[in-house]
Short mmCIF file of C-alpha atoms and ligand atoms in Angstrom, two decimals:
data_model
loop_
_atom_site.label_atom_id
_atom_site.label_comp_id
_atom_site.label_asym_id
_atom_site.label_seq_id
_atom_site.Cartn_x
_atom_site.Cartn_y
_atom_site.Cartn_z
CA MET A 162 0.12 0.02 0.05
CA GLU A 163 1.38 3.45 -0.95
CA LYS A 164 -0.91 5.26 0.46
CA ARG A 165 0.54 7.52 3.95
CA VAL A 166 -1.40 6.12 7.32
CA ILE A 167 -2.06 7.67 10.99
CA ILE A 168 -2.91 5.55 13.72
CA ILE A 169 -4.52 7.34 16.54
CA GLY A 170 -4.11 4.83 20.05
CA THR A 171 -2.52 1.56 20.69
CA GLY A 172 -5.44 -0.11 21.64
CA ILE A 173 -5.25 -4.09 20.34
CA GLY A 174 -7.92 -2.12 18.08
CA GLY A 175 -4.96 0.23 16.53
CA VAL A 176 -1.94 -1.68 17.22
CA GLY A 177 -3.47 -4.75 15.64
CA LEU A 178 -4.65 -2.88 12.47
CA ALA A 179 -1.22 -0.91 12.12
CA ALA A 180 0.01 -5.39 11.89
CA LEU A 181 -1.81 -5.69 8.88
CA LEU A 182 -1.53 -2.95 7.54
CA ALA A 183 2.36 -2.32 7.88
CA LYS A 184 2.00 -6.90 6.41
CA ASP A 185 0.94 -4.68 3.00
CA GLY A 186 3.70 -2.77 3.02
CA ALA A 187 1.94 0.81 3.97
CA LYS A 188 4.10 2.04 7.08
CA PRO A 189 1.41 3.39 9.33
CA VAL A 190 2.23 6.39 11.34
CA VAL A 191 0.77 5.42 15.27
CA PHE A 192 0.22 8.44 17.81
CA GLU A 193 -0.22 7.31 21.15
CA ARG A 194 -1.06 9.90 24.51
CA ASN A 195 0.24 7.03 27.19
CA ASN A 196 3.74 6.61 27.36
CA PHE A 197 3.40 2.49 27.02
CA VAL A 198 1.47 0.60 24.59
CA GLY A 199 -2.11 -1.14 24.94
CA GLY A 200 -4.59 1.03 25.90
CA LYS A 201 -6.73 -0.60 28.91
CA ALA A 202 -4.57 -3.83 27.98
CA GLY A 203 -1.61 -2.32 28.26
CA SER A 204 0.70 -4.12 30.70
CA ILE A 205 3.87 -0.83 33.30
CA GLU A 206 7.18 -2.08 35.16
CA HIS A 207 5.83 -2.05 38.78
CA LYS A 208 7.90 -3.43 41.57
CA GLU A 209 10.27 -5.50 39.31
CA CYS A 210 6.51 -6.95 37.75
CA LEU A 211 4.95 -6.94 34.57
CA VAL A 212 1.42 -5.13 35.84
CA GLU A 213 -2.00 -4.62 34.33
CA VAL A 214 -3.17 -1.88 33.44
CA GLY A 215 -6.77 -2.69 33.98
CA ILE A 216 -7.04 -7.32 34.42
CA HIS A 217 -7.54 -9.92 32.01
CA ILE A 218 -7.79 -13.05 30.53
CA SER A 219 -7.86 -13.54 27.10
CA PRO A 220 -11.16 -15.91 26.86
CA ARG A 221 -10.43 -17.91 23.27
CA GLY A 222 -7.09 -17.28 23.76
CA GLU A 223 -5.54 -19.60 20.25
CA LYS A 224 -8.98 -20.13 19.05
CA GLY A 225 -9.94 -16.44 19.38
CA PRO A 226 -9.11 -13.18 17.24
CA LEU A 227 -5.62 -12.48 19.15
CA ALA A 228 -4.43 -15.33 17.80
CA GLN A 229 -5.63 -15.06 13.81
CA LEU A 230 -4.55 -11.89 13.88
CA ALA A 231 -1.38 -13.09 15.25
CA LYS A 232 -1.20 -15.69 12.42
CA LYS A 233 -2.47 -13.07 9.54
CA THR A 234 0.73 -10.25 10.30
CA ASP A 235 3.42 -13.85 12.49
CA ALA A 236 3.61 -11.18 15.37
CA ASP A 237 4.86 -14.27 18.46
CA VAL A 238 1.93 -13.97 19.98
CA LYS A 239 1.50 -17.43 22.92
CA PHE A 240 -0.79 -17.52 25.31
CA MET A 241 -1.07 -19.90 28.29
CA ASN A 242 -3.70 -22.21 29.09
CA LYS A 243 -4.54 -23.88 32.83
CA SER A 244 -7.15 -26.47 33.22
CA PRO A 245 -8.79 -25.57 35.58
CA MET A 246 -8.74 -23.18 34.71
CA PHE A 247 -11.89 -21.27 36.49
CA LYS A 248 -13.31 -21.08 40.16
CA LEU A 249 -16.17 -19.85 39.84
CA ILE A 250 -17.68 -19.46 44.28
CA TYR A 251 -21.49 -18.38 43.96
CA GLY A 252 -22.63 -17.55 47.79
CA GLU A 253 -20.65 -20.10 50.09
CA ASN A 254 -20.34 -22.66 47.07
CA GLU A 255 -17.70 -22.88 45.12
CA GLY A 256 -16.72 -25.20 41.70
CA MET A 257 -13.79 -25.63 39.25
CA ILE A 258 -14.33 -25.40 36.38
CA TYR A 259 -12.25 -26.83 33.34
CA GLN A 260 -10.85 -25.98 29.76
CA ASN A 261 -13.77 -27.18 28.48
CA MET A 262 -16.58 -25.42 30.13
CA MET A 263 -19.50 -28.00 28.29
CA ASN A 264 -17.60 -31.15 29.32
CA PRO A 265 -20.22 -32.79 32.04
CA VAL A 266 -17.41 -32.64 34.78
CA SER A 267 -17.84 -28.27 34.24
CA LEU A 268 -21.30 -27.78 33.54
CA TYR A 269 -21.84 -30.32 37.02
CA ASN A 270 -19.58 -29.04 39.25
CA MET A 271 -20.81 -24.73 37.56
CA PHE A 272 -25.12 -27.00 38.08
CA ARG A 273 -24.06 -27.62 41.42
CA THR A 274 -22.75 -24.33 42.87
CA ILE A 275 -25.90 -22.48 41.19
CA SER A 276 -27.75 -24.60 43.09
CA PRO A 277 -31.08 -23.54 40.57
CA SER A 278 -34.38 -25.71 41.71
CA ILE A 279 -34.38 -28.91 40.16
CA LYS A 280 -38.29 -28.03 38.86
CA ALA A 281 -35.49 -25.11 36.72
CA LEU A 282 -33.24 -27.74 35.65
CA PRO A 283 -35.99 -28.56 32.15
CA GLY A 284 -35.62 -25.07 30.88
CA ILE A 285 -31.97 -24.58 31.42
CA LEU A 286 -30.87 -27.90 29.60
CA ARG A 287 -32.98 -26.31 26.68
CA PHE A 288 -31.06 -22.81 27.48
CA MET A 289 -27.63 -24.69 27.50
CA MET A 290 -28.75 -26.11 24.12
CA LEU A 291 -30.09 -22.81 22.38
CA ALA A 292 -26.30 -20.70 23.68
CA TYR A 293 -24.64 -24.83 22.12
CA ARG A 294 -26.38 -23.69 18.96
CA ILE A 295 -25.61 -19.75 18.21
CA LYS A 296 -21.78 -21.02 16.32
CA THR A 297 -22.09 -17.47 14.02
CA LYS A 298 -24.25 -14.08 13.27
CA GLU A 299 -26.53 -15.97 11.12
CA ASP A 300 -27.23 -18.50 13.99
CA ALA A 301 -28.08 -14.98 16.39
CA ALA A 302 -29.97 -12.91 12.73
CA LYS A 303 -33.00 -13.19 14.91
CA TYR A 304 -32.27 -12.14 18.67
CA TYR A 305 -30.90 -8.33 17.45
CA HIS A 306 -32.04 -5.97 18.51
CA ILE A 307 -34.98 -7.75 21.31
CA PRO A 308 -32.82 -7.95 25.13
CA ALA A 309 -30.64 -10.97 26.72
CA LYS A 310 -32.83 -11.44 29.63
CA SER A 311 -35.93 -11.27 27.97
CA VAL A 312 -34.64 -14.42 25.75
CA ILE A 313 -33.75 -16.37 29.09
CA ASP A 314 -37.20 -15.19 30.23
CA LYS A 315 -38.41 -17.98 27.39
CA TYR A 316 -36.73 -20.92 29.80
CA THR A 317 -36.22 -20.05 33.17
CA SER A 318 -37.52 -18.04 35.98
CA ASP A 319 -35.36 -19.49 38.23
CA PRO A 320 -33.96 -16.28 40.09
CA ASP A 321 -30.23 -18.61 40.46
CA ILE A 322 -29.80 -19.28 36.89
CA HIS A 323 -30.30 -15.10 36.08
CA ALA A 324 -28.72 -13.93 39.07
CA PHE A 325 -25.60 -16.19 36.97
CA LEU A 326 -26.05 -15.21 32.91
CA ASN A 327 -26.64 -12.15 34.82
CA PHE A 328 -23.04 -11.94 36.25
CA CYS A 329 -22.22 -13.29 33.20
CA CYS A 330 -22.95 -11.29 30.78
CA VAL A 331 -21.15 -8.24 33.05
CA MET A 332 -18.16 -9.92 32.91
CA MET A 333 -18.32 -10.45 29.34
CA PHE A 334 -19.80 -6.72 27.89
CA CYS A 335 -20.40 -5.18 31.46
CA ILE A 336 -23.97 -5.09 30.85
CA SER A 337 -26.60 -6.89 32.34
CA THR A 338 -29.07 -8.62 30.36
CA GLU A 339 -31.65 -6.48 30.77
CA GLU A 340 -29.35 -3.94 28.16
CA ALA A 341 -27.15 -6.25 26.41
CA SER A 342 -28.32 -7.54 23.18
CA ALA A 343 -29.89 -11.02 23.17
CA GLY A 344 -27.87 -11.65 19.16
CA ASP A 345 -24.19 -10.88 20.40
CA TRP A 346 -24.47 -11.28 24.17
CA LEU A 347 -25.36 -15.39 22.91
CA LEU A 348 -22.98 -15.69 19.44
CA ALA A 349 -20.22 -14.49 21.76
CA PHE A 350 -21.38 -17.08 25.16
CA ASN A 351 -21.12 -19.50 22.78
CA ASN A 352 -17.50 -17.97 21.00
CA TRP A 353 -16.74 -18.21 24.67
CA ILE A 354 -17.87 -21.90 26.57
CA THR A 355 -17.39 -24.19 23.18
CA SER A 356 -14.29 -22.95 22.63
CA GLY A 357 -12.48 -24.19 24.94
CA GLY A 358 -8.75 -21.97 24.54
CA THR A 359 -9.88 -19.08 27.53
CA ALA A 360 -6.03 -18.32 28.78
CA TYR A 361 -3.21 -15.40 29.27
CA PRO A 362 -1.00 -14.24 26.95
CA LYS A 363 2.46 -14.75 27.95
CA GLY A 364 5.00 -12.44 28.25
CA GLY A 365 1.59 -10.49 30.12
CA PHE A 366 -1.27 -9.44 28.79
CA GLY A 367 0.55 -5.45 27.44
CA ALA A 368 3.25 -8.59 25.52
CA ILE A 369 -0.20 -8.93 23.76
CA PRO A 370 -0.79 -5.12 21.80
CA ASN A 371 3.49 -4.30 21.89
CA THR A 372 4.16 -7.49 19.96
CA TYR A 373 1.43 -6.36 16.59
CA MET A 374 3.15 -2.90 17.21
CA LYS A 375 6.89 -4.36 17.08
CA VAL A 376 5.02 -6.22 12.92
CA CYS A 377 4.17 -2.62 12.26
CA GLU A 378 8.13 -1.41 13.58
CA ASP A 379 9.86 -3.98 11.86
CA ALA A 380 8.03 -3.50 8.69
CA GLY A 381 9.44 0.30 8.38
CA GLY A 382 5.84 2.14 10.92
CA GLU A 383 6.87 4.67 13.46
CA LEU A 384 5.53 5.02 17.03
CA HIS A 385 5.29 8.27 18.43
CA LEU A 386 4.97 7.44 22.00
CA ASN A 387 4.04 10.34 24.83
CA GLU A 388 2.05 12.18 21.25
CA GLU A 389 -1.53 13.78 21.09
CA VAL A 390 -3.25 14.10 18.62
CA ASN A 391 -5.58 17.45 18.87
CA ARG A 392 -6.91 18.05 15.54
CA ILE A 393 -7.93 15.84 12.35
CA ILE A 394 -7.40 17.61 9.65
CA THR A 395 -10.36 17.15 6.47
CA GLU A 396 -11.20 19.79 4.10
CA GLU A 397 -13.96 19.41 1.33
CA GLY A 398 -14.93 15.88 3.20
CA THR A 399 -11.51 13.18 2.77
CA VAL A 400 -9.20 13.42 5.67
CA LYS A 401 -5.82 15.46 5.05
CA GLY A 402 -3.60 14.61 8.39
CA VAL A 403 -3.97 15.20 12.09
CA GLU A 404 -2.28 17.97 14.41
CA THR A 405 -0.04 17.24 17.67
CA ASP A 406 1.34 19.04 19.44
CA LYS A 407 5.03 18.65 17.03
CA GLY A 408 2.62 20.09 14.18
CA PHE A 409 0.87 19.08 11.17
CA TYR A 410 1.25 15.61 9.62
CA PRO A 411 -0.21 14.70 6.21
CA ALA A 412 -1.69 11.69 5.17
CA GLU A 413 -4.82 10.43 2.87
CA ILE A 414 -6.00 7.43 5.43
CA VAL A 415 -7.03 8.36 9.46
CA ILE A 416 -7.42 5.57 11.49
CA SER A 417 -9.00 6.64 14.96
CA ASN A 418 -8.85 3.91 17.86
CA ALA A 419 -9.93 6.74 20.63
CA GLY A 420 -14.08 5.67 20.33
CA VAL A 421 -16.89 7.08 17.77
CA VAL A 422 -17.00 10.13 20.01
CA LYS A 423 -13.58 11.45 20.38
CA THR A 424 -13.06 11.32 16.21
CA LEU A 425 -16.08 13.09 16.03
CA ASP A 426 -14.83 15.75 18.70
CA MET A 427 -10.84 15.78 16.89
CA THR A 428 -12.55 16.31 13.39
CA GLY A 429 -15.86 19.05 14.56
CA ASP A 430 -19.46 17.52 14.78
CA GLN A 431 -19.84 20.04 11.41
CA HIS A 432 -17.32 17.61 9.41
CA PHE A 433 -20.21 14.74 9.33
CA PRO A 434 -24.17 14.49 8.39
CA ASP A 435 -26.27 15.44 11.56
CA SER A 436 -28.14 11.88 12.30
CA TYR A 437 -24.29 11.10 12.19
CA VAL A 438 -23.13 13.09 15.16
CA GLU A 439 -26.55 13.00 16.83
CA LYS A 440 -26.55 8.76 16.80
CA ALA A 441 -22.85 8.83 18.21
CA ARG A 442 -23.07 12.02 20.95
CA ASN A 443 -26.16 9.31 21.86
CA SER A 444 -24.48 6.01 22.40
CA ILE A 445 -23.69 4.39 25.15
CA ASP A 446 -20.93 3.12 26.66
CA SER A 447 -19.30 0.09 29.21
CA THR A 448 -19.29 0.54 33.01
CA GLY A 449 -16.66 1.02 34.77
CA GLY A 450 -13.13 -0.44 36.18
CA ALA A 451 -11.75 -0.38 39.94
CA THR A 452 -9.08 -2.86 40.71
CA VAL A 453 -7.38 -3.58 43.01
CA ILE A 454 -3.12 -5.39 42.30
CA PHE A 455 -1.75 -7.78 45.13
CA ALA A 456 1.28 -9.18 45.42
CA LEU A 457 1.96 -11.88 47.67
CA ASP A 458 4.32 -14.66 48.39
CA ALA A 459 2.30 -17.06 48.72
CA PRO A 460 0.47 -18.24 46.19
CA LEU A 461 -3.04 -17.81 46.97
CA ALA A 462 -5.55 -18.08 43.35
CA LYS A 463 -4.87 -21.57 41.71
CA THR A 464 -6.23 -21.09 38.69
CA PRO A 465 -6.46 -17.54 36.66
CA LEU A 466 -9.73 -17.45 36.74
CA ASN A 467 -11.59 -16.97 39.62
CA VAL A 468 -15.12 -14.97 40.38
CA TYR A 469 -17.87 -13.87 43.25
CA ILE A 470 -20.97 -13.53 42.95
CA PRO A 471 -23.32 -12.43 45.75
CA LYS A 472 -25.92 -15.37 45.55
CA ARG A 473 -28.93 -13.77 44.24
CA TYR A 474 -26.66 -10.68 42.95
CA ASP A 475 -28.53 -8.22 41.46
CA TRP A 476 -25.67 -6.20 39.71
CA ALA A 477 -28.13 -3.53 37.86
CA ALA A 478 -28.63 -2.52 41.48
CA THR A 479 -25.68 -2.20 42.56
CA VAL A 480 -24.81 0.18 40.16
CA LYS A 481 -27.37 1.79 40.67
CA GLY A 482 -27.12 2.41 43.82
CA LEU A 483 -23.45 3.53 43.01
CA GLU A 484 -24.56 6.04 40.83
CA GLN A 485 -26.79 7.74 43.82
CA GLY A 486 -23.50 7.71 46.72
CA ARG A 487 -24.54 4.14 48.02
CA ILE A 488 -21.53 1.64 48.72
CA PRO A 489 -23.10 -1.82 49.10
CA ASP A 490 -22.40 -4.39 51.56
CA ASP A 491 -20.89 -7.55 49.36
CA ILE A 492 -19.95 -6.73 45.17
CA ALA A 493 -19.19 -9.13 43.25
CA VAL A 494 -15.37 -9.49 41.97
CA PHE A 495 -13.79 -10.49 38.97
CA MET A 496 -10.70 -11.68 39.40
CA ILE A 497 -7.75 -12.77 37.28
CA SER A 498 -4.21 -14.02 38.56
CA PRO A 499 -1.65 -14.14 35.56
CA THR A 500 1.00 -15.72 37.68
CA VAL A 501 -0.82 -18.99 38.44
CA ALA A 502 -0.41 -19.12 33.94
CA GLU A 503 2.38 -17.72 33.65
CA PRO A 504 4.91 -16.90 36.55
CA SER A 505 7.60 -15.03 34.60
CA VAL A 506 5.54 -11.75 35.17
CA ALA A 507 6.43 -11.81 38.22
CA PRO A 508 10.70 -12.03 39.55
CA GLU A 509 10.31 -15.61 41.11
CA GLY A 510 8.65 -16.32 44.50
CA LEU A 511 6.15 -13.49 43.79
CA HIS A 512 2.63 -14.61 42.54
CA LEU A 513 0.19 -11.99 41.12
CA LEU A 514 -3.55 -11.17 41.88
CA LEU A 515 -5.91 -9.04 40.95
CA GLY A 516 -8.98 -8.04 41.25
CA ALA A 517 -11.98 -5.84 39.77
CA ALA A 518 -15.47 -4.16 40.72
CA GLY A 519 -17.65 -6.21 38.60
CA THR A 520 -18.48 -3.65 37.46
CA VAL A 521 -19.14 -0.11 38.53
CA PRO A 522 -20.33 3.05 37.03
CA ALA A 523 -17.99 4.81 34.02
CA ASP A 524 -17.69 8.16 34.84
CA MET A 525 -18.25 7.05 39.27
CA LEU A 526 -13.99 8.97 39.16
CA ASP A 527 -14.79 11.28 42.71
CA LYS A 528 -11.68 9.97 44.95
CA GLU A 529 -13.86 8.76 47.92
CA MET A 530 -16.64 6.14 46.54
CA ASN A 531 -13.02 4.98 45.03
CA ARG A 532 -11.78 4.41 47.57
CA GLN A 533 -14.77 2.87 49.04
CA VAL A 534 -14.93 0.27 47.00
CA MET A 535 -12.05 -0.03 46.09
CA ASP A 536 -11.85 -0.88 50.32
CA LEU A 537 -14.50 -3.67 49.59
CA ILE A 538 -13.13 -5.54 47.00
CA GLU A 539 -10.23 -5.91 49.62
CA SER A 540 -11.75 -7.35 52.14
CA ARG A 541 -13.90 -9.68 49.92
CA MET A 542 -10.38 -10.68 48.07
CA GLU A 543 -8.98 -11.38 52.19
CA LYS A 544 -12.62 -13.73 52.89
CA LEU A 545 -11.80 -15.62 49.94
CA PHE A 546 -8.75 -16.04 50.01
CA PRO A 547 -7.93 -16.40 53.93
CA GLY A 548 -3.76 -15.27 54.53
CA LEU A 549 -4.49 -11.91 51.68
CA LYS A 550 -2.63 -10.01 53.94
CA GLU A 551 -0.62 -11.35 55.95
CA HIS A 552 1.48 -13.05 52.43
CA THR A 553 0.82 -8.77 51.25
CA VAL A 554 4.40 -8.39 49.64
CA TRP A 555 3.06 -4.41 47.99
CA LYS A 556 -0.93 -3.92 46.46
CA GLU A 557 -1.57 -1.02 43.83
CA ARG A 558 -4.78 0.39 43.52
CA HIS A 559 -6.41 1.69 40.33
CA GLY A 560 -10.01 3.31 40.39
CA VAL A 561 -12.30 4.52 38.02
CA ASP A 562 -9.83 7.46 37.15
CA PHE A 563 -6.56 5.86 36.61
CA MET A 564 -8.37 4.48 33.65
CA ALA A 565 -10.40 6.79 32.11
CA ALA A 566 -7.29 8.62 32.52
CA VAL A 567 -5.75 5.69 30.70
CA GLY A 568 -7.36 5.66 27.52
CA GLY A 569 -8.27 9.38 27.11
CA ARG A 570 -12.50 9.46 27.05
CA GLY A 571 -12.58 11.68 30.66
CA ARG A 572 -14.99 7.58 31.64
CA GLY A 573 -13.22 4.62 32.65
CA GLU A 574 -15.61 2.18 30.10
CA VAL A 575 -14.06 -0.93 30.58
CA ILE A 576 -15.13 -1.79 26.72
CA GLY A 577 -15.57 0.76 24.79
CA MET A 578 -19.22 1.76 23.20
CA ALA A 579 -21.69 -1.11 25.26
CA GLN A 580 -22.61 -4.08 23.56
CA ARG A 581 -27.03 -3.96 23.62
CA TYR A 582 -29.89 -4.62 21.67
CA ASP A 583 -30.22 -1.14 20.44
CA GLN A 584 -26.81 -0.21 19.53
CA ASP A 585 -25.99 -3.67 17.86
CA ALA A 586 -26.19 -5.37 14.45
CA ASP A 587 -26.04 -2.61 11.24
CA LYS A 588 -26.99 -0.34 14.72
CA ARG A 589 -23.62 -0.67 15.36
CA PHE A 590 -20.45 2.20 14.57
CA SER A 591 -19.03 0.73 11.24
CA PRO A 592 -16.08 1.68 11.08
CA ARG A 593 -16.00 3.28 8.19
CA THR A 594 -16.80 6.97 8.75
CA PRO A 595 -18.84 9.21 6.38
CA VAL A 596 -15.63 11.41 6.24
CA LYS A 597 -13.17 9.83 3.22
CA GLY A 598 -10.13 8.37 3.91
CA LEU A 599 -10.78 8.19 7.48
CA TYR A 600 -11.21 5.14 10.23
CA ILE A 601 -12.12 3.99 13.80
CA VAL A 602 -10.45 0.82 15.46
CA GLY A 603 -11.22 -0.47 18.15
CA ALA A 604 -14.29 -2.43 20.90
CA ASP A 605 -16.73 0.59 19.62
CA THR A 606 -16.42 -1.03 16.16
CA GLY A 607 -16.65 -4.57 16.36
CA SER A 608 -18.98 -6.86 15.62
CA PHE A 609 -19.01 -8.93 17.84
CA GLY A 610 -17.05 -10.41 20.95
CA ILE A 611 -15.49 -9.58 24.33
CA GLY A 612 -13.20 -6.92 24.88
CA THR A 613 -9.86 -7.81 23.73
CA GLU A 614 -11.57 -9.84 21.70
CA LEU A 615 -14.23 -7.16 20.03
CA ALA A 616 -11.02 -5.12 19.30
CA ALA A 617 -8.97 -7.56 17.00
CA GLN A 618 -12.46 -8.67 15.82
CA SER A 619 -13.03 -4.87 14.75
CA ALA A 620 -8.85 -4.02 13.53
CA MET A 621 -9.69 -7.27 11.20
CA GLU A 622 -12.95 -5.88 9.59
CA THR A 623 -11.57 -2.25 9.39
CA HIS A 624 -8.46 -4.07 7.22
CA ALA A 625 -10.46 -5.97 4.94
CA LEU A 626 -12.83 -1.97 4.48
CA ILE A 627 -9.00 -0.43 4.22
CA LEU A 628 -8.91 -2.91 2.06
CA GLU A 629 -11.88 -2.30 -0.35
CA ASP A 630 -12.44 1.25 -0.71
CA THR A 631 -8.25 1.36 -2.06
CA ALA A 632 -9.01 -1.63 -4.58
CA ALA A 633 -12.35 0.43 -5.18
CA VAL A 634 -10.33 4.05 -5.86
CA HIS A 635 -7.64 1.62 -8.44
CA HIS A 636 -10.46 0.80 -10.67
CA ALA A 637 -12.38 4.16 -10.82
CA ALA A 638 -8.52 5.53 -11.91
CA SER A 639 -7.97 3.11 -13.83
CA ASP A 640 -11.23 3.04 -15.57
CA THR A 641 -10.54 7.18 -16.42
C1 FAD B 242 -10.51 -3.56 34.88
C2 FAD B 242 -11.12 -3.32 32.39
C3 FAD B 242 -10.86 -5.47 32.52
C4 FAD B 242 -11.22 -6.18 31.17
N1 FAD B 242 -11.21 -7.08 31.00
C5 FAD B 242 -11.73 -7.59 29.82
C6 FAD B 242 -10.82 -9.08 30.12
O1 FAD B 242 -11.03 -9.76 30.66
N2 FAD B 242 -11.29 -9.60 28.57
C7 FAD B 242 -10.84 -8.80 27.08
O2 FAD B 242 -10.73 -9.79 26.14
N3 FAD B 242 -11.77 -7.45 27.54
C8 FAD B 242 -11.32 -7.30 29.08
N4 FAD B 242 -10.86 -5.39 28.86
C9 FAD B 242 -12.03 -4.58 27.66
C10 FAD B 242 -10.73 -4.03 26.99
O3 FAD B 242 -9.34 -4.26 27.22
C11 FAD B 242 -10.91 -3.52 25.50
O4 FAD B 242 -12.34 -3.70 25.20
C12 FAD B 242 -10.12 -3.57 24.49
O5 FAD B 242 -8.63 -3.31 25.18
C13 FAD B 242 -9.99 -1.69 23.67
O6 FAD B 242 -8.91 -1.89 22.94
P1 FAD B 242 -9.49 -0.62 21.62
O7 FAD B 242 -8.97 -1.10 20.55
O8 FAD B 242 -11.16 -0.40 22.01
O9 FAD B 242 -8.81 0.40 22.56
P2 FAD B 242 -7.66 0.81 23.74
O10 FAD B 242 -7.12 -0.01 25.33
O11 FAD B 242 -9.67 2.30 24.19
O12 FAD B 242 -7.22 2.34 23.82
C14 FAD B 242 -7.63 3.32 22.82
C15 FAD B 242 -5.43 3.85 22.49
O13 FAD B 242 -6.14 5.21 22.13
C16 FAD B 242 -5.08 6.55 22.95
N5 FAD B 242 -5.71 7.66 23.13
C17 FAD B 242 -6.60 7.84 22.53
N6 FAD B 242 -7.62 9.67 22.64
C18 FAD B 242 -5.89 9.24 22.08
C19 FAD B 242 -5.01 10.96 21.16
N7 FAD B 242 -5.90 11.66 20.44
N8 FAD B 242 -3.95 10.53 19.90
C20 FAD B 242 -3.32 9.85 20.75
N9 FAD B 242 -3.71 8.91 21.79
C21 FAD B 242 -4.99 8.75 22.08
C22 FAD B 242 -5.18 6.10 24.34
O14 FAD B 242 -4.91 6.14 24.59
C23 FAD B 242 -5.05 4.74 23.85
O15 FAD B 242 -4.21 3.86 24.37
C24 FAD B 242 -11.28 -4.85 30.31
C25 FAD B 242 -10.17 -3.21 30.66
C26 FAD B 242 -10.16 -2.59 32.12
C27 FAD B 242 -10.60 -1.68 31.77
#
């Protein structure tokens, strides 16, 4: 590709696309406002450990789009599988889930842990058969534009199953089954639970975006860290380049990984049709994250993924309460122990255990609210892992304000634009924008998947559109 390409942002979507375009012969110039690569999926060196900005597990590992993108670009991305992979704690019960979540032992352990009423069993089995069938976008088609809960309601009213499935949805999309698109959720749920690939990346989560970026740099691309793009410049409906504090950089193709709304802010609403601006400005993001990172001198966690759900947890009521300034008595916690799968992210003898409130309002920027939520995560984790306090060598806390500062959208959303029933399928934003040569890549424009996989999916989908548009221009030129 001979066109000059600029990419704004080094989230999974931005660097994934940088690697794909570099393989086509482009030499993308990539700008990142932070001093590290990876956005929400980056890792930062802290006290000899590689500490994640967020807290991550790769839902499909080797079998998912992160690996698919790596394969397309010869990026050296590897995953560390562990089985049992997931410890599920529901109220007082707990059970181990194996790498193959659909095997009878995993299913039995899940059922025993959630212990729904026996009466609900036929409906639960019919729901599981439905979830097992929705493998492609075509299978999911008739479930778009309706909330996931409306589908679950048809199979069961069991409150424990509802609480469990609701939290699965929150864990995957950071919104409840009442808001989530049934089609997107069933598809992502099927792809996750049948993949048998859930894993942690070799070298830490940040190794994935760093490796994609390396592919781009090895092919002649450039990385400008600590250089924020202030403006995207357009003329007569066509992109011309970007402006940073250091000056103007011309380009025929500009790809923003900063999200749809921030891309509008950088370009100016006047360059887009009113309907596009209205849809973007009314769009809703996923909820946000607050995390506590423990470095321990003992391996207290046995599985990479651990999830605690209070019995019959009402996630929506918790989030609403937090929005109104109320701290709940208990909170669901999503916990990852990277060192169980990948010991090299910490010095020998040190074990990392990360816990995230699952989840909190993305605009909960108030310091005191964040302090109290992080205290709650800690006190819950102390109960779940006896001896946690005594074995803590150091700990770090990241509130919603930290996530907001990393992402740069002014809020601490975990995923990006929410995969809601009124923002799904044809209602999702395309990576193509009404401005010629300007594209948006990342979780906001991925067609389906969970978090990092949604962003990687977007990189591959955006790549296909850019190639299509470039080929169309060549054909038009050779026809004249
Ligand atoms: C606490 C937490 C837990 C999570 N858990 C999981 C999980 O377990 N599994 C999973 O798959 N996903 C998880 N996610 C979600 C996942 O991290 C995100 O959905 C995904 O990484 C988003 O990627 P993205 O490409 O959209 O870009 P982002 O990560 O949003 O990155 C955007 C980048 O653009 C940069 N940028 C913005 N504006 C500018 C500008 N003007 N100039 C230059 N640079 C700019 C930002 O600094 C940032 O680096 C989690 C996220 C968080 C926060």
